């Protein structure tokens, strides 16, 4: 199984996971042309996408989904709550499948295991994806670590983990007070320290890859995110990958 990012951050997100001829796209926050270009950078055609999985209805995750899915006739999977929020925008699409935050389901060769997260959306989830042999955990857009999240991600072989902000940079940075409160709140985004706390609560013994994702361009730096996770994992900071807004990250193989 392998995975890569089309781009990660508040201007748009997209992550691909592929095994045995099945490739799912988790979220699509880029326009159609941009998405096609970003897929091409990874050697993928739109026709190689088996399904789009949606984590929640925020624009940086969903804005590109309706047009891209309709144009290339790709099935879309989202929670009942997410679909309730976006029903009008998804009206013209024929292949839309609803799932509950606790339902496991299969797409081709991949097993999809959603888990509920605290975030200011209707029914937000994140995912563990497995090909039956190895598991990738994906967690962004989460206000705080929970025991359920730690349990869902325990023992994964690879982890894409939000490191949204450094709390000091956020609090001393340019955002208005209300936005600072939203981001730092329990339904906002994970700080570097909160992500490190989550890592400490998980079984990390099988981790082959850790990528810090959804970094704020104003309130974080790759160095601070790397340092926080490396401290929790007891590894070299360079070992932690970074998903950037512009480039995402290149394919990573899980063996
Ligand atoms: Zn987001
Ligand atoms: Zn969000």
PDB file of C-alpha atoms and ligand atoms in Angstrom:
ATOM      1  CA  UNK A   1       0.000   0.000   0.000  1.00  0.00           C
ATOM      2  CA  UNK A   2       1.204   3.522  -0.718  1.00  0.00           C
ATOM      3  CA  UNK A   3      -0.054   7.053  -0.073  1.00  0.00           C
ATOM      4  CA  UNK A   4       0.689  10.617  -1.135  1.00  0.00           C
ATOM      5  CA  UNK A   5      -0.710  14.125  -0.714  1.00  0.00           C
ATOM      6  CA  UNK A   6      -1.982  16.531  -3.359  1.00  0.00           C
ATOM      7  CA  UNK A   7      -1.572  19.394  -0.906  1.00  0.00           C
ATOM      8  CA  UNK A   8      -2.393  20.054   2.733  1.00  0.00           C
ATOM      9  CA  UNK A   9      -3.529  23.176   4.596  1.00  0.00           C
ATOM     10  CA  UNK A  10      -6.366  25.655   4.911  1.00  0.00           C
ATOM     11  CA  UNK A  11      -6.303  26.418   1.158  1.00  0.00           C
ATOM     12  CA  UNK A  12      -7.070  22.842   0.110  1.00  0.00           C
ATOM     13  CA  UNK A  13      -6.517  19.206   0.975  1.00  0.00           C
ATOM     14  CA  UNK A  14      -6.321  15.906  -0.862  1.00  0.00           C
ATOM     15  CA  UNK A  15      -4.659  12.583  -0.015  1.00  0.00           C
ATOM     16  CA  UNK A  16      -4.475   9.447  -2.156  1.00  0.00           C
ATOM     17  CA  UNK A  17      -4.147   5.884  -0.857  1.00  0.00           C
ATOM     18  CA  UNK A  18      -3.542   3.026  -3.263  1.00  0.00           C
ATOM     19  CA  UNK A  19      -3.258  -0.757  -3.031  1.00  0.00           C
ATOM     20  CA  UNK A  20      -3.882  -3.620  -5.470  1.00  0.00           C
ATOM     21  CA  UNK A  21      -5.432  -1.434  -8.169  1.00  0.00           C
ATOM     22  CA  UNK A  22      -7.752   0.510  -5.855  1.00  0.00           C
ATOM     23  CA  UNK A  23      -7.023   4.197  -5.259  1.00  0.00           C
ATOM     24  CA  UNK A  24      -9.129   6.407  -3.000  1.00  0.00           C
ATOM     25  CA  UNK A  25      -8.919  10.178  -2.732  1.00  0.00           C
ATOM     26  CA  UNK A  26      -9.568  11.489   0.788  1.00  0.00           C
ATOM     27  CA  UNK A  27     -11.047  14.996   0.428  1.00  0.00           C
ATOM     28  CA  UNK A  28     -10.715  17.310  -2.538  1.00  0.00           C
ATOM     29  CA  UNK A  29     -10.327  20.995  -1.756  1.00  0.00           C
ATOM     30  CA  UNK A  30      -8.895  21.997  -5.136  1.00  0.00           C
ATOM     31  CA  UNK A  31     -10.606  22.997  -8.377  1.00  0.00           C
ATOM     32  CA  UNK A  32     -10.961  20.433 -11.175  1.00  0.00           C
ATOM     33  CA  UNK A  33      -7.984  21.640 -13.249  1.00  0.00           C
ATOM     34  CA  UNK A  34      -5.769  21.952 -10.193  1.00  0.00           C
ATOM     35  CA  UNK A  35      -6.791  18.503  -8.945  1.00  0.00           C
ATOM     36  CA  UNK A  36      -6.019  16.922 -12.322  1.00  0.00           C
ATOM     37  CA  UNK A  37      -2.636  18.666 -12.337  1.00  0.00           C
ATOM     38  CA  UNK A  38      -1.814  17.603  -8.784  1.00  0.00           C
ATOM     39  CA  UNK A  39      -2.841  13.992  -9.517  1.00  0.00           C
ATOM     40  CA  UNK A  40      -0.669  14.081 -12.639  1.00  0.00           C
ATOM     41  CA  UNK A  41       2.302  15.135 -10.534  1.00  0.00           C
ATOM     42  CA  UNK A  42       1.832  11.810  -8.696  1.00  0.00           C
ATOM     43  CA  UNK A  43       1.465   9.869 -11.950  1.00  0.00           C
ATOM     44  CA  UNK A  44      -2.306   9.446 -11.548  1.00  0.00           C
ATOM     45  CA  UNK A  45      -5.169  10.068 -13.976  1.00  0.00           C
ATOM     46  CA  UNK A  46      -8.643  11.050 -12.720  1.00  0.00           C
ATOM     47  CA  UNK A  47      -9.810   7.660 -14.025  1.00  0.00           C
ATOM     48  CA  UNK A  48      -7.516   5.904 -11.539  1.00  0.00           C
ATOM     49  CA  UNK A  49      -9.568   7.256  -8.602  1.00  0.00           C
ATOM     50  CA  UNK A  50     -11.976   4.559  -7.394  1.00  0.00           C
ATOM     51  CA  UNK A  51     -13.825   6.753  -4.888  1.00  0.00           C
ATOM     52  CA  UNK A  52     -13.650  10.027  -2.988  1.00  0.00           C
ATOM     53  CA  UNK A  53     -13.980   9.862   0.801  1.00  0.00           C
ATOM     54  CA  UNK A  54     -15.015  13.083   2.507  1.00  0.00           C
ATOM     55  CA  UNK A  55     -13.990  13.869   6.094  1.00  0.00           C
ATOM     56  CA  UNK A  56     -16.283  16.898   6.631  1.00  0.00           C
ATOM     57  CA  UNK A  57     -17.979  19.810   4.897  1.00  0.00           C
ATOM     58  CA  UNK A  58     -15.373  22.580   5.335  1.00  0.00           C
ATOM     59  CA  UNK A  59     -14.399  24.151   2.028  1.00  0.00           C
ATOM     60  CA  UNK A  60     -10.714  23.206   2.182  1.00  0.00           C
ATOM     61  CA  UNK A  61     -11.841  19.546   2.122  1.00  0.00           C
ATOM     62  CA  UNK A  62     -14.977  19.525   0.014  1.00  0.00           C
ATOM     63  CA  UNK A  63     -14.994  22.499  -2.373  1.00  0.00           C
ATOM     64  CA  UNK A  64     -13.615  20.488  -5.297  1.00  0.00           C
ATOM     65  CA  UNK A  65     -15.596  17.312  -4.668  1.00  0.00           C
ATOM     66  CA  UNK A  66     -18.882  17.937  -6.577  1.00  0.00           C
ATOM     67  CA  UNK A  67     -17.321  19.170  -9.828  1.00  0.00           C
ATOM     68  CA  UNK A  68     -14.481  16.643  -9.907  1.00  0.00           C
ATOM     69  CA  UNK A  69     -16.716  13.680  -9.000  1.00  0.00           C
ATOM     70  CA  UNK A  70     -19.385  14.670 -11.534  1.00  0.00           C
ATOM     71  CA  UNK A  71     -16.874  15.316 -14.323  1.00  0.00           C
ATOM     72  CA  UNK A  72     -15.136  11.935 -13.948  1.00  0.00           C
ATOM     73  CA  UNK A  73     -18.117   9.923 -12.599  1.00  0.00           C
ATOM     74  CA  UNK A  74     -16.414   9.017  -9.346  1.00  0.00           C
ATOM     75  CA  UNK A  75     -18.475   7.711  -6.406  1.00  0.00           C
ATOM     76  CA  UNK A  76     -18.396   9.846  -3.251  1.00  0.00           C
ATOM     77  CA  UNK A  77     -18.648   8.606   0.331  1.00  0.00           C
ATOM     78  CA  UNK A  78     -19.520  10.930   3.207  1.00  0.00           C
ATOM     79  CA  UNK A  79     -21.232  10.727   6.600  1.00  0.00           C
ATOM     80  CA  UNK A  80     -24.981  11.305   6.893  1.00  0.00           C
ATOM     81  CA  UNK A  81     -24.201  14.527   8.736  1.00  0.00           C
ATOM     82  CA  UNK A  82     -21.824  15.830   6.070  1.00  0.00           C
ATOM     83  CA  UNK A  83     -24.336  15.001   3.334  1.00  0.00           C
ATOM     84  CA  UNK A  84     -27.097  16.766   5.246  1.00  0.00           C
ATOM     85  CA  UNK A  85     -24.947  19.926   5.198  1.00  0.00           C
ATOM     86  CA  UNK A  86     -24.029  19.775   1.517  1.00  0.00           C
ATOM     87  CA  UNK A  87     -27.096  18.143  -0.024  1.00  0.00           C
ATOM     88  CA  UNK A  88     -27.770  20.988  -2.448  1.00  0.00           C
ATOM     89  CA  UNK A  89     -24.245  21.045  -3.836  1.00  0.00           C
ATOM     90  CA  UNK A  90     -24.285  17.251  -4.208  1.00  0.00           C
ATOM     91  CA  UNK A  91     -27.747  17.188  -5.842  1.00  0.00           C
ATOM     92  CA  UNK A  92     -26.566  16.508  -9.398  1.00  0.00           C
ATOM     93  CA  UNK A  93     -24.334  13.619  -8.430  1.00  0.00           C
ATOM     94  CA  UNK A  94     -25.726  10.135  -8.821  1.00  0.00           C
ATOM     95  CA  UNK A  95     -23.139   8.064  -6.988  1.00  0.00           C
ATOM     96  CA  UNK A  96     -23.244   9.352  -3.421  1.00  0.00           C
ATOM     97  CA  UNK A  97     -23.022   6.926  -0.509  1.00  0.00           C
ATOM     98  CA  UNK A  98     -23.712   7.784   3.111  1.00  0.00           C
ATOM     99  CA  UNK A  99     -22.027   6.115   6.057  1.00  0.00           C
ATOM    100  CA  UNK A 100     -22.235   6.443   9.809  1.00  0.00           C
ATOM    101  CA  UNK A 101     -19.094   7.601  11.687  1.00  0.00           C
ATOM    102  CA  UNK A 102     -18.703   4.097  13.111  1.00  0.00           C
ATOM    103  CA  UNK A 103     -19.395   2.041   9.939  1.00  0.00           C
ATOM    104  CA  UNK A 104     -16.553   0.129   8.324  1.00  0.00           C
ATOM    105  CA  UNK A 105     -16.867  -0.386   4.572  1.00  0.00           C
ATOM    106  CA  UNK A 106     -14.856  -1.670   1.616  1.00  0.00           C
ATOM    107  CA  UNK A 107     -13.867   0.083  -1.579  1.00  0.00           C
ATOM    108  CA  UNK A 108     -12.229  -2.438  -3.906  1.00  0.00           C
ATOM    109  CA  UNK A 109      -9.130  -3.769  -2.175  1.00  0.00           C
ATOM    110  CA  UNK A 110      -9.258  -1.225   0.642  1.00  0.00           C
ATOM    111  CA  UNK A 111     -11.059  -1.409   3.967  1.00  0.00           C
ATOM    112  CA  UNK A 112     -12.145   1.992   5.247  1.00  0.00           C
ATOM    113  CA  UNK A 113     -12.501   2.509   8.998  1.00  0.00           C
ATOM    114  CA  UNK A 114     -13.858   5.967   9.863  1.00  0.00           C
ATOM    115  CA  UNK A 115     -13.738   7.345  13.383  1.00  0.00           C
ATOM    116  CA  UNK A 116     -15.511  10.357  14.869  1.00  0.00           C
ATOM    117  CA  UNK A 117     -13.488  13.430  15.819  1.00  0.00           C
ATOM    118  CA  UNK A 118     -14.285  16.656  17.709  1.00  0.00           C
ATOM    119  CA  UNK A 119     -14.359  19.482  15.131  1.00  0.00           C
ATOM    120  CA  UNK A 120     -16.822  22.274  14.346  1.00  0.00           C
ATOM    121  CA  UNK A 121     -18.610  20.421  11.548  1.00  0.00           C
ATOM    122  CA  UNK A 122     -21.853  18.385  11.427  1.00  0.00           C
ATOM    123  CA  UNK A 123     -20.502  14.800  11.592  1.00  0.00           C
ATOM    124  CA  UNK A 124     -16.751  14.977  11.017  1.00  0.00           C
ATOM    125  CA  UNK A 125     -14.665  11.826  10.699  1.00  0.00           C
ATOM    126  CA  UNK A 126     -11.109  10.846   9.938  1.00  0.00           C
ATOM    127  CA  UNK A 127      -9.971   7.506   8.543  1.00  0.00           C
ATOM    128  CA  UNK A 128      -7.853   4.428   8.977  1.00  0.00           C
ATOM    129  CA  UNK A 129      -7.345   2.701   5.607  1.00  0.00           C
ATOM    130  CA  UNK A 130      -6.134  -0.877   5.326  1.00  0.00           C
ATOM    131  CA  UNK A 131      -5.323  -3.311   2.525  1.00  0.00           C
ATOM    132  CA  UNK A 132      -5.644  -6.196   4.966  1.00  0.00           C
ATOM    133  CA  UNK A 133      -1.907  -6.259   5.685  1.00  0.00           C
ATOM    134  CA  UNK A 134      -0.983  -2.727   6.785  1.00  0.00           C
ATOM    135  CA  UNK A 135      -2.890   0.310   8.061  1.00  0.00           C
ATOM    136  CA  UNK A 136      -2.591   4.040   7.371  1.00  0.00           C
ATOM    137  CA  UNK A 137      -4.078   6.495   9.875  1.00  0.00           C
ATOM    138  CA  UNK A 138      -5.138   9.981   8.792  1.00  0.00           C
ATOM    139  CA  UNK A 139      -6.048  12.681  11.305  1.00  0.00           C
ATOM    140  CA  UNK A 140      -6.492  16.384  10.589  1.00  0.00           C
ATOM    141  CA  UNK A 141      -9.152  18.928  11.553  1.00  0.00           C
ATOM    142  CA  UNK A 142      -9.522  17.787  15.148  1.00  0.00           C
ATOM    143  CA  UNK A 143      -9.871  20.034  18.179  1.00  0.00           C
ATOM    144  CA  UNK A 144      -8.298  17.770  20.773  1.00  0.00           C
ATOM    145  CA  UNK A 145      -7.072  14.195  21.179  1.00  0.00           C
ATOM    146  CA  UNK A 146      -9.642  11.735  22.587  1.00  0.00           C
ATOM    147  CA  UNK A 147      -9.259   8.179  23.882  1.00  0.00           C
ATOM    148  CA  UNK A 148     -11.350   7.005  20.898  1.00  0.00           C
ATOM    149  CA  UNK A 149      -8.919   8.635  18.455  1.00  0.00           C
ATOM    150  CA  UNK A 150      -5.866   7.189  20.210  1.00  0.00           C
ATOM    151  CA  UNK A 151      -7.482   3.754  20.172  1.00  0.00           C
ATOM    152  CA  UNK A 152      -8.460   4.041  16.489  1.00  0.00           C
ATOM    153  CA  UNK A 153      -4.911   5.009  15.484  1.00  0.00           C
ATOM    154  CA  UNK A 154      -3.018   2.671  17.797  1.00  0.00           C
ATOM    155  CA  UNK A 155      -0.743   0.270  15.961  1.00  0.00           C
ATOM    156  CA  UNK A 156      -1.030   1.906  12.524  1.00  0.00           C
ATOM    157  CA  UNK A 157       1.919   1.441  10.163  1.00  0.00           C
ATOM    158  CA  UNK A 158       1.844   5.024   8.877  1.00  0.00           C
ATOM    159  CA  UNK A 159       0.329   8.241  10.185  1.00  0.00           C
ATOM    160  CA  UNK A 160      -0.618  11.552   8.596  1.00  0.00           C
ATOM    161  CA  UNK A 161      -1.190  13.829  11.576  1.00  0.00           C
ATOM    162  CA  UNK A 162      -2.358  17.413  11.874  1.00  0.00           C
ATOM    163  CA  UNK A 163       0.129  19.832  13.412  1.00  0.00           C
ATOM    164  CA  UNK A 164      -1.931  22.941  12.798  1.00  0.00           C
ATOM    165  CA  UNK A 165      -0.296  25.512  15.013  1.00  0.00           C
ATOM    166  CA  UNK A 166       2.216  26.336  17.660  1.00  0.00           C
ATOM    167  CA  UNK A 167       0.086  27.711  20.489  1.00  0.00           C
ATOM    168  CA  UNK A 168       2.450  30.642  21.229  1.00  0.00           C
ATOM    169  CA  UNK A 169       2.626  31.638  17.562  1.00  0.00           C
ATOM    170  CA  UNK A 170      -1.177  31.454  17.288  1.00  0.00           C
ATOM    171  CA  UNK A 171      -1.798  33.517  20.423  1.00  0.00           C
ATOM    172  CA  UNK A 172       0.836  36.144  19.506  1.00  0.00           C
ATOM    173  CA  UNK A 173       0.022  36.061  15.780  1.00  0.00           C
ATOM    174  CA  UNK A 174      -2.123  38.220  13.483  1.00  0.00           C
ATOM    175  CA  UNK A 175      -5.485  36.395  13.704  1.00  0.00           C
ATOM    176  CA  UNK A 176      -8.505  38.131  15.328  1.00  0.00           C
ATOM    177  CA  UNK A 177      -9.220  37.005  18.896  1.00  0.00           C
ATOM    178  CA  UNK A 178     -12.384  35.113  17.936  1.00  0.00           C
ATOM    179  CA  UNK A 179     -10.570  33.089  15.270  1.00  0.00           C
ATOM    180  CA  UNK A 180      -7.732  32.336  17.692  1.00  0.00           C
ATOM    181  CA  UNK A 181     -10.307  31.002  20.166  1.00  0.00           C
ATOM    182  CA  UNK A 182     -11.956  28.863  17.469  1.00  0.00           C
ATOM    183  CA  UNK A 183      -8.686  27.323  16.277  1.00  0.00           C
ATOM    184  CA  UNK A 184      -7.383  26.637  19.795  1.00  0.00           C
ATOM    185  CA  UNK A 185     -10.784  25.414  21.050  1.00  0.00           C
ATOM    186  CA  UNK A 186     -11.876  21.827  21.588  1.00  0.00           C
ATOM    187  CA  UNK A 187     -13.658  21.814  18.209  1.00  0.00           C
ATOM    188  CA  UNK A 188     -10.817  23.534  16.343  1.00  0.00           C
ATOM    189  CA  UNK A 189      -7.441  22.233  15.251  1.00  0.00           C
ATOM    190  CA  UNK A 190      -4.596  20.249  16.815  1.00  0.00           C
ATOM    191  CA  UNK A 191      -1.598  22.193  18.060  1.00  0.00           C
ATOM    192  CA  UNK A 192       1.875  20.675  17.813  1.00  0.00           C
ATOM    193  CA  UNK A 193       1.734  19.880  21.534  1.00  0.00           C
ATOM    194  CA  UNK A 194      -1.725  18.282  21.301  1.00  0.00           C
ATOM    195  CA  UNK A 195      -0.519  16.058  18.448  1.00  0.00           C
ATOM    196  CA  UNK A 196       2.542  15.094  20.459  1.00  0.00           C
ATOM    197  CA  UNK A 197       0.240  14.226  23.375  1.00  0.00           C
ATOM    198  CA  UNK A 198      -1.829  12.006  21.076  1.00  0.00           C
ATOM    199  CA  UNK A 199       1.268  10.223  19.777  1.00  0.00           C
ATOM    200  CA  UNK A 200       2.302   9.536  23.378  1.00  0.00           C
ATOM    201  CA  UNK A 201      -1.109   7.944  24.032  1.00  0.00           C
ATOM    202  CA  UNK A 202      -0.906   5.631  20.970  1.00  0.00           C
ATOM    203  CA  UNK A 203       0.881   2.383  20.258  1.00  0.00           C
ATOM    204  CA  UNK A 204       3.579   3.671  17.868  1.00  0.00           C
ATOM    205  CA  UNK A 205       5.594   0.452  17.654  1.00  0.00           C
ATOM    206  CA  UNK A 206       4.741  -0.242  13.987  1.00  0.00           C
ATOM    207  CA  UNK A 207       5.107   3.261  12.569  1.00  0.00           C
ATOM    208  CA  UNK A 208       7.108   3.380   9.325  1.00  0.00           C
ATOM    209  CA  UNK A 209       6.082   6.914   8.314  1.00  0.00           C
ATOM    210  CA  UNK A 210       4.866   9.989  10.184  1.00  0.00           C
ATOM    211  CA  UNK A 211       3.857  13.080   8.219  1.00  0.00           C
ATOM    212  CA  UNK A 212       2.881  16.364   9.858  1.00  0.00           C
ATOM    213  CA  UNK A 213      -0.056  17.870   7.950  1.00  0.00           C
ATOM    214  CA  UNK A 214      -2.466  20.835   7.779  1.00  0.00           C
ATOM    215  CA  UNK A 215       0.234  23.223   9.071  1.00  0.00           C
ATOM    216  CA  UNK A 216      -0.866  26.840   9.380  1.00  0.00           C
ATOM    217  CA  UNK A 217       1.297  29.095   7.219  1.00  0.00           C
ATOM    218  CA  UNK A 218       0.956  31.947   9.743  1.00  0.00           C
ATOM    219  CA  UNK A 219       0.982  30.104  13.066  1.00  0.00           C
ATOM    220  CA  UNK A 220       3.479  27.263  12.655  1.00  0.00           C
ATOM    221  CA  UNK A 221       6.760  26.227  11.095  1.00  0.00           C
ATOM    222  CA  UNK A 222       7.863  22.787   9.857  1.00  0.00           C
ATOM    223  CA  UNK A 223      10.727  22.929  12.389  1.00  0.00           C
ATOM    224  CA  UNK A 224       8.373  23.393  15.369  1.00  0.00           C
ATOM    225  CA  UNK A 225       6.013  20.629  14.170  1.00  0.00           C
ATOM    226  CA  UNK A 226       8.913  18.245  13.594  1.00  0.00           C
ATOM    227  CA  UNK A 227      10.450  19.021  16.981  1.00  0.00           C
ATOM    228  CA  UNK A 228       7.170  18.353  18.834  1.00  0.00           C
ATOM    229  CA  UNK A 229       6.513  15.002  17.144  1.00  0.00           C
ATOM    230  CA  UNK A 230      10.157  13.907  17.268  1.00  0.00           C
ATOM    231  CA  UNK A 231      10.146  14.590  21.022  1.00  0.00           C
ATOM    232  CA  UNK A 232       7.102  12.377  21.504  1.00  0.00           C
ATOM    233  CA  UNK A 233       8.377   9.621  19.197  1.00  0.00           C
ATOM    234  CA  UNK A 234      11.971   9.798  20.361  1.00  0.00           C
ATOM    235  CA  UNK A 235      13.212   9.993  16.768  1.00  0.00           C
ATOM    236  CA  UNK A 236      15.308  12.416  14.698  1.00  0.00           C
ATOM    237  CA  UNK A 237      13.299  15.496  13.603  1.00  0.00           C
ATOM    238  CA  UNK A 238      14.313  14.854   9.966  1.00  0.00           C
ATOM    239  CA  UNK A 239      12.501  11.521  10.055  1.00  0.00           C
ATOM    240  CA  UNK A 240       9.149  13.349  10.322  1.00  0.00           C
ATOM    241  CA  UNK A 241       7.766  14.254   6.901  1.00  0.00           C
ATOM    242  CA  UNK A 242       5.910  17.484   6.165  1.00  0.00           C
ATOM    243  CA  UNK A 243       2.823  17.830   3.952  1.00  0.00           C
ATOM    244  CA  UNK A 244       2.903  21.281   2.359  1.00  0.00           C
ATOM    245  CA  UNK A 245       0.098  23.349   0.844  1.00  0.00           C
ATOM    246  CA  UNK A 246       1.855  23.638  -2.496  1.00  0.00           C
ATOM    247  CA  UNK A 247       3.448  20.224  -2.960  1.00  0.00           C
ATOM    248  CA  UNK A 248       1.742  17.897  -0.463  1.00  0.00           C
ATOM    249  CA  UNK A 249       4.207  15.032  -0.307  1.00  0.00           C
ATOM    250  CA  UNK A 250       5.402  12.351  -2.722  1.00  0.00           C
ATOM    251  CA  UNK A 251       4.407   8.678  -2.590  1.00  0.00           C
ATOM    252  CA  UNK A 252       5.352   6.756   0.543  1.00  0.00           C
ATOM    253  CA  UNK A 253       5.328   2.973   0.486  1.00  0.00           C
ATOM    254  CA  UNK A 254       4.115   0.983   3.513  1.00  0.00           C
ATOM    255  CA  UNK A 255       5.605  -2.495   3.601  1.00  0.00           C
TER     256      UNK A 255
HETATM  257 ZN1  LIG B   1      -9.147  21.713   7.098  1.00  0.00          ZN
HETATM  258 ZN1  LIG B   2     -12.267  21.602   9.097  1.00  0.00          ZN
END
